[in-house]
mmCIF file of C-alpha atoms and ligand atoms in Angstrom:
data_model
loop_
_atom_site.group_PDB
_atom_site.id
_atom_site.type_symbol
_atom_site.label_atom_id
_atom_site.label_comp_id
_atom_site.label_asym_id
_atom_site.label_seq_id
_atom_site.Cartn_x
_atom_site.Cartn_y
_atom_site.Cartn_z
ATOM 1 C CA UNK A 1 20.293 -27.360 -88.677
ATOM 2 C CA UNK A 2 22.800 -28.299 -91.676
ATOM 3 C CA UNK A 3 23.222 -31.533 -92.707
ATOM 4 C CA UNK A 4 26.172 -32.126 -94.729
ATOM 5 C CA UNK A 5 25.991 -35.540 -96.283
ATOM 6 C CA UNK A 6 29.079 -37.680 -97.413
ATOM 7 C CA UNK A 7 28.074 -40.682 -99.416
ATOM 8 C CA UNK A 8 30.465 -43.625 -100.079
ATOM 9 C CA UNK A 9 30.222 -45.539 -103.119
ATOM 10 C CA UNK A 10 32.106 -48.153 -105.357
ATOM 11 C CA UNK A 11 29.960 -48.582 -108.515
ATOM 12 C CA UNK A 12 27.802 -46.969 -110.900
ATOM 13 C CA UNK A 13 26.504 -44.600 -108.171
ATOM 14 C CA UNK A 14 22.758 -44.412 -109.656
ATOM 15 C CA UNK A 15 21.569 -44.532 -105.728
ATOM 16 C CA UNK A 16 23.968 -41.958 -104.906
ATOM 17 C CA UNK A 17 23.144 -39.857 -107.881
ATOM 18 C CA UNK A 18 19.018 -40.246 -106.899
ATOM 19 C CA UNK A 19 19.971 -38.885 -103.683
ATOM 20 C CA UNK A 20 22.123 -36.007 -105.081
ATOM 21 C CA UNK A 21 19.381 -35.046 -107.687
ATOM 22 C CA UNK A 22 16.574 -35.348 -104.369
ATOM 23 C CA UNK A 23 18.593 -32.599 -102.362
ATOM 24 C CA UNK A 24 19.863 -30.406 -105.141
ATOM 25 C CA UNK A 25 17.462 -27.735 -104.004
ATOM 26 C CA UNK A 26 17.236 -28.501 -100.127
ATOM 27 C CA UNK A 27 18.840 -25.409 -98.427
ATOM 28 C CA UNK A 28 19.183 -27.498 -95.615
ATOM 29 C CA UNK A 29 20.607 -30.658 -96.790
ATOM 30 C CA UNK A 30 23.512 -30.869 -98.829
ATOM 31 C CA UNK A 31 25.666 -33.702 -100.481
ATOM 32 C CA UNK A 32 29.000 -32.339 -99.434
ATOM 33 C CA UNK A 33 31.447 -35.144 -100.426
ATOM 34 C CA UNK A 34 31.543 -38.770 -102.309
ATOM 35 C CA UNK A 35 33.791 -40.923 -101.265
ATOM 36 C CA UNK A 36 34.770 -44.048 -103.136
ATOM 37 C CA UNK A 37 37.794 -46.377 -103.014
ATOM 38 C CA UNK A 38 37.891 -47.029 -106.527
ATOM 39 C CA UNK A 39 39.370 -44.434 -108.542
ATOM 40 C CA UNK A 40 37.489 -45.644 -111.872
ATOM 41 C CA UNK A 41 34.178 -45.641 -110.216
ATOM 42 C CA UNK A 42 31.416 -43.994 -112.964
ATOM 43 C CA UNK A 43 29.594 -42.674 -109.160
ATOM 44 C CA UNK A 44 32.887 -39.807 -109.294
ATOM 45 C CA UNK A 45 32.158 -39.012 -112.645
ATOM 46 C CA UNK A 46 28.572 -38.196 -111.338
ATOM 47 C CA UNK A 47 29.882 -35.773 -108.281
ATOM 48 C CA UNK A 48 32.473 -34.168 -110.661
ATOM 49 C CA UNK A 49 29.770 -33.521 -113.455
ATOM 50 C CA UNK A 50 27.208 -31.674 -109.747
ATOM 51 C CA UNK A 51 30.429 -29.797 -108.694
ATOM 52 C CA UNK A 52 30.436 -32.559 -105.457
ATOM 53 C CA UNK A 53 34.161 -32.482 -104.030
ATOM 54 C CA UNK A 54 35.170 -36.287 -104.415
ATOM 55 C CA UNK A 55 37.848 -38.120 -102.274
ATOM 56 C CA UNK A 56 39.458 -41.452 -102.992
ATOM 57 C CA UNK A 57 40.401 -43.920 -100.445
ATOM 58 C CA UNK A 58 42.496 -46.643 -99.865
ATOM 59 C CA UNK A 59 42.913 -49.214 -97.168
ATOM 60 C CA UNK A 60 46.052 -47.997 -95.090
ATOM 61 C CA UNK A 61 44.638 -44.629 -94.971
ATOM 62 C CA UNK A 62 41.156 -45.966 -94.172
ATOM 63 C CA UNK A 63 41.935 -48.404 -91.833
ATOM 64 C CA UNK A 64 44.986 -47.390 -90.212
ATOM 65 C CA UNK A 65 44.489 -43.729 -89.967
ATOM 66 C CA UNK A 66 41.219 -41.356 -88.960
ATOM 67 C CA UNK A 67 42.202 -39.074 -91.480
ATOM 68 C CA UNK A 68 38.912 -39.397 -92.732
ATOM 69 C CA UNK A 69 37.311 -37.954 -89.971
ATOM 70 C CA UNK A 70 39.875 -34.642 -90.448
ATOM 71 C CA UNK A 71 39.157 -34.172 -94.056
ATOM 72 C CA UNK A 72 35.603 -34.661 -93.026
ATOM 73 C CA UNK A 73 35.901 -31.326 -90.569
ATOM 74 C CA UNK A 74 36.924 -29.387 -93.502
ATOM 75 C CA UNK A 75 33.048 -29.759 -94.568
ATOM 76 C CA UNK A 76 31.780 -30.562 -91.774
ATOM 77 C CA UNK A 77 30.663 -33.990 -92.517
ATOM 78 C CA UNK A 78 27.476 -34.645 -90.228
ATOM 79 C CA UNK A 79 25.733 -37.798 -91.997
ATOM 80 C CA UNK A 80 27.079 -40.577 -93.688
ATOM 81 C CA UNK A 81 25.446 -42.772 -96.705
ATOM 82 C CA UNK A 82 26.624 -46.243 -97.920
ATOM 83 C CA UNK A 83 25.395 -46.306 -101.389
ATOM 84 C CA UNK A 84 27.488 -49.320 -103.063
ATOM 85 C CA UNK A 85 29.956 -49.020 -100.736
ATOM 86 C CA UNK A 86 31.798 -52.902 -100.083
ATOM 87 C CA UNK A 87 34.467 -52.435 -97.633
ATOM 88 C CA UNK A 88 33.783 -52.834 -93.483
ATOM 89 C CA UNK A 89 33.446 -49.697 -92.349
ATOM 90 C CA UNK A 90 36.239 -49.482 -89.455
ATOM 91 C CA UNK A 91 35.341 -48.791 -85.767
ATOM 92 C CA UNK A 92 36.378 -45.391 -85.151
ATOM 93 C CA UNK A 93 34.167 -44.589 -88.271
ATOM 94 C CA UNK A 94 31.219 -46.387 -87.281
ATOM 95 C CA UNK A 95 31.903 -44.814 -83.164
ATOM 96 C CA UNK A 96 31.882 -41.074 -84.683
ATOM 97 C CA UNK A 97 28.777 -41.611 -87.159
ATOM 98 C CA UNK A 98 26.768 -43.984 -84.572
ATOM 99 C CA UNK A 99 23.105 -43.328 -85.844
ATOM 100 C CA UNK A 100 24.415 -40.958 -88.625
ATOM 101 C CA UNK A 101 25.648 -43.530 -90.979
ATOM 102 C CA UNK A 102 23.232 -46.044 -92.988
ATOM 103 C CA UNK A 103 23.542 -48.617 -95.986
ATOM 104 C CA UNK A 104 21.056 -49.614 -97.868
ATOM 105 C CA UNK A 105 20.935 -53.336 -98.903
ATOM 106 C CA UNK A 106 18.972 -54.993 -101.692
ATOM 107 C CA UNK A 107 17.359 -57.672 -99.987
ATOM 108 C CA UNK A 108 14.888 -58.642 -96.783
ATOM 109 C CA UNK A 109 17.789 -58.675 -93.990
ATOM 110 C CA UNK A 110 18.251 -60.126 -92.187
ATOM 111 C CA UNK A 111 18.119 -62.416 -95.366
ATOM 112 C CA UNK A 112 21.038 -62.649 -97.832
ATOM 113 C CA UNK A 113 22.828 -60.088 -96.202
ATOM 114 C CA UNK A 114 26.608 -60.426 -94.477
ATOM 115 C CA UNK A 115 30.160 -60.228 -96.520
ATOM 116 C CA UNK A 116 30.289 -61.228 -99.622
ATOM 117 C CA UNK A 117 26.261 -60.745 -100.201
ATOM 118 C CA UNK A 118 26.536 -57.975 -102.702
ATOM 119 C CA UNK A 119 25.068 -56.905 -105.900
ATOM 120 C CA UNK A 120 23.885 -59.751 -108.549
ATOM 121 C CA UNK A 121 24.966 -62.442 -105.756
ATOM 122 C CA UNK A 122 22.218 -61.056 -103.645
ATOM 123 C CA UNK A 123 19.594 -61.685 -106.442
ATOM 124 C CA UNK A 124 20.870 -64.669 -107.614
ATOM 125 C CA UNK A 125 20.471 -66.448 -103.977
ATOM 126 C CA UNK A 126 16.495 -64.895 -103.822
ATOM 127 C CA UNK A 127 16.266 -66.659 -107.223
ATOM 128 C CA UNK A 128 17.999 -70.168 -106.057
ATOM 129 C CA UNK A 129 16.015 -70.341 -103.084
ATOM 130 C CA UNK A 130 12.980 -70.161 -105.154
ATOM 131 C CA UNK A 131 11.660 -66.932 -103.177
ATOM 132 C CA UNK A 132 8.394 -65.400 -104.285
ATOM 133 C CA UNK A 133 9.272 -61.754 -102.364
ATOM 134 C CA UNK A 134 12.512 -59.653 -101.855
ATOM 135 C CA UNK A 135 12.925 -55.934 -101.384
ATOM 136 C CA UNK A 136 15.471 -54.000 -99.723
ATOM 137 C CA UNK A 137 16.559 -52.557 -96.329
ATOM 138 C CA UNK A 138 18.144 -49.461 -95.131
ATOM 139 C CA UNK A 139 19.818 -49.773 -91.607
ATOM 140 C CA UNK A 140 22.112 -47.944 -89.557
ATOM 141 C CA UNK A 141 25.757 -49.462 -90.096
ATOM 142 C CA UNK A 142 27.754 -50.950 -86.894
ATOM 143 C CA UNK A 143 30.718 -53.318 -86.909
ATOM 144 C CA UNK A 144 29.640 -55.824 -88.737
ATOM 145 C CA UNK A 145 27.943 -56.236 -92.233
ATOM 146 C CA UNK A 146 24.905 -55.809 -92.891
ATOM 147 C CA UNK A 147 23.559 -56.558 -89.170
ATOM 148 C CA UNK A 148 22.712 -52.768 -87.902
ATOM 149 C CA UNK A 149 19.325 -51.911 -86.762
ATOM 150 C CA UNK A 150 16.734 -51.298 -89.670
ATOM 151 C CA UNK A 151 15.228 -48.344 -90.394
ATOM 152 C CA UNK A 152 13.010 -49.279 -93.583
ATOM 153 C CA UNK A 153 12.154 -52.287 -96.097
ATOM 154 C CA UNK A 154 10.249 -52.533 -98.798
ATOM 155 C CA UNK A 155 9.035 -55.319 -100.627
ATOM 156 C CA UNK A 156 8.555 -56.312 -104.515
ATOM 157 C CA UNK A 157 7.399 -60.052 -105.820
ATOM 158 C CA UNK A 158 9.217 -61.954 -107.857
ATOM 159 C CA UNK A 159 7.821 -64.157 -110.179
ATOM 160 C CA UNK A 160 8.552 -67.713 -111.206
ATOM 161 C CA UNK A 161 10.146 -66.923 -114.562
ATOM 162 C CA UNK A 162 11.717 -63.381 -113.151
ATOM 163 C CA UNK A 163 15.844 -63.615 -113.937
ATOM 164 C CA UNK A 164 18.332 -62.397 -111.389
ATOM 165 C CA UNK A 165 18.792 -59.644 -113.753
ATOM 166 C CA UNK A 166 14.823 -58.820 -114.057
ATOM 167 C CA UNK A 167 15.038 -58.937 -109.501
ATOM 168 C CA UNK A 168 17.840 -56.103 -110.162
ATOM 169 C CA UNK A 169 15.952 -54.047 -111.653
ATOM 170 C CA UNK A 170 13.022 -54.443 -109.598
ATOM 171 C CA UNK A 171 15.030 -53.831 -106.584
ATOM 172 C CA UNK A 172 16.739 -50.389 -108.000
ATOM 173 C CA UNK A 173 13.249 -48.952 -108.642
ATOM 174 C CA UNK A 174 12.431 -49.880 -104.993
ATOM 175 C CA UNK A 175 15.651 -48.155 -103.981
ATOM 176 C CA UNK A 176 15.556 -45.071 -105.773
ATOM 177 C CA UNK A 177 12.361 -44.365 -104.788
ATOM 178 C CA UNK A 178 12.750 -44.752 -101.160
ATOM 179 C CA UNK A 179 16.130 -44.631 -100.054
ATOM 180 C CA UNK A 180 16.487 -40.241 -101.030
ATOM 181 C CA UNK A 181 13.123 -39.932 -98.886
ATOM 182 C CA UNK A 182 14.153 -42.259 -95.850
ATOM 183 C CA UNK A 183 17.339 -39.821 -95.444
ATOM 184 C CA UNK A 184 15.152 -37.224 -95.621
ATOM 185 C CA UNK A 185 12.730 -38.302 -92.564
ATOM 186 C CA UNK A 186 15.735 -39.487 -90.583
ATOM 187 C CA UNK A 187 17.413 -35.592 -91.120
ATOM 188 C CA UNK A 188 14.008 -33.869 -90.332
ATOM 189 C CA UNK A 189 13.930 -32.388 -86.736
ATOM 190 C CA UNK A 190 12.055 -34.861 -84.322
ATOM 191 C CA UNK A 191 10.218 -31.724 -82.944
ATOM 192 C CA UNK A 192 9.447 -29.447 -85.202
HETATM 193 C C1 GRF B 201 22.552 -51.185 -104.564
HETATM 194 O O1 GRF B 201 21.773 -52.239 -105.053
HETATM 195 C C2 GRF B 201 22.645 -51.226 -103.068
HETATM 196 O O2 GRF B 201 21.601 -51.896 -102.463
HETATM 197 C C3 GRF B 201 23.896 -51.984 -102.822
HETATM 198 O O3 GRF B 201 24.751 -51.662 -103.883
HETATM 199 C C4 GRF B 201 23.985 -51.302 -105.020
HETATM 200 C C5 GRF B 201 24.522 -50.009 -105.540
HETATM 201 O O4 GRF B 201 23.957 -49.698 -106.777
HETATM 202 N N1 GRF B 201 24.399 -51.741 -101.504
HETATM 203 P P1 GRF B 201 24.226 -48.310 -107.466
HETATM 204 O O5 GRF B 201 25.739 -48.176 -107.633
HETATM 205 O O6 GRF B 201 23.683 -47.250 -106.571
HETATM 206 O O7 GRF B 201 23.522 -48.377 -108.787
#
C-alpha cells in the first residue's frame, strides 16, 4: 500500500524535516504535503527546498469548511502528522484521520500536556516542578489536546543544574530519533 503523509507544522519544522529526510527513499511512503498556518514558518522553506507541495491555512477555512479534506484527495492524503502543529484539530478532521493522525508531544503525558502546554513552557514546568525525568510522547490525536491514546514515550533525565533550554535539546534528540521510526512501524502492514 501507499502512504501519502501530510504533516502539519507551525515552527522551525526540524521534526518534520527528520521525517522528510527518513522517507526520502521509501517507495512506499511519501511526504506528500506540509501544511502550516503560518505563512512565515522556516518548516515551508524546508518542503519548498524537497520539492514537498505546501498549503497554508487559516481558521475560517480550517474550521468552518472541510476543504481540507478535498485538497487532500488531490494527493490522496492517507496519514496525518502533527509536528509543531498548535491549533485544535477540528472534528471532521480528527473523524476522517481516526487512527491515521498523531502528534508528538515533548513531555511524559499525561504530564504537562493540554492547551497552552507547548514548546519552552513544557520544559520550563518539568524544571519548576523539580522533575528528575521527562521525555516525550507520540499519540493518536482526538478532540481534545494532547489526551489521545499513546503510542510511544521515551524518557531522558534531567539533572539538577539542566536549564529549560539544556531539557529542549535533550528532548529534540529524543524526538528525532524516534518519532520518523514510530511512523514507520505504525505504516508497516500488520501481516506481512
Ligand atoms: C516539538 O518539540 C514537538 O514535540 C512539539 O513542537 C515541537 C516542534 O519542534 N509538538 P520542531 O518545529 O519540529 O523543531
Amino acid at each position: 500500500m501507499q502512504h501519502n503523509l501530510a504533516i502539519f507544522a507551525s515552527g522551525t519544522g526540524s521534526n518534520a524535516k527528520k521525517i522528510v529526510e527518513h522517507f526520502k527513499h521509501n517507495p512506499n511512503i511519501n511526504v506528500s504535503l506540509v501544511v502550516s498556518n503560518k505563512a512565515d514558518a522556516p518548516v515551508l522553506d524546508m518542503a519548498r527546498s524537497n520539492g514537498i507541495p505546501i498549503l497554508v491555512i487559516g481558521r475560517p477555512f480550517f474550521y468552518s469548511t472541510e476543504d481540507i479534506l478535498k485538497i487532500f484527495n488531490n494527493f490522496p492524503i492517507n496519514f496525518v502528522v502533527l509536528a509543531g502543529f498548535l491549533w485544535l484539530v477540528p472534528s471532521y478532521l480528527v473523524k476522517a484521520f481516526e487512527n491515521r493522525m498523531v502528534n508528538i508531544h515533548p513531555a511524559l503525558l499525561p504530564k504537562y500536556g493540554g492547551k497552552g502546554m507547548y514548546g519552552m513552557k513544557v520544559h520550563e514546568a518539568v524544571k519548576a516542578a523539580g522533575e528528575t525525568e521527562t521525555g516525550i510522547t507520540i499519540h493518536y490525536v482526538n478532540e481534545r489536546y494532547d489526551e489521545g491514546d499513546a503510542i510511544f514515550q521515551a524518557k531522558c533525565q534531567v539533572a539538577p543544574d539542566d536549564t529549560p533550554e539544556d531539557i529542549a535539546q535533550k528532548i529534540h534528540a529524543l524526538e528525532h530519533r524516534h518519532f520518523p521510526e514510530v511512523i514507520e512501524k505504525l505504516l508497516k502492514p500488520q501481516n506481512p
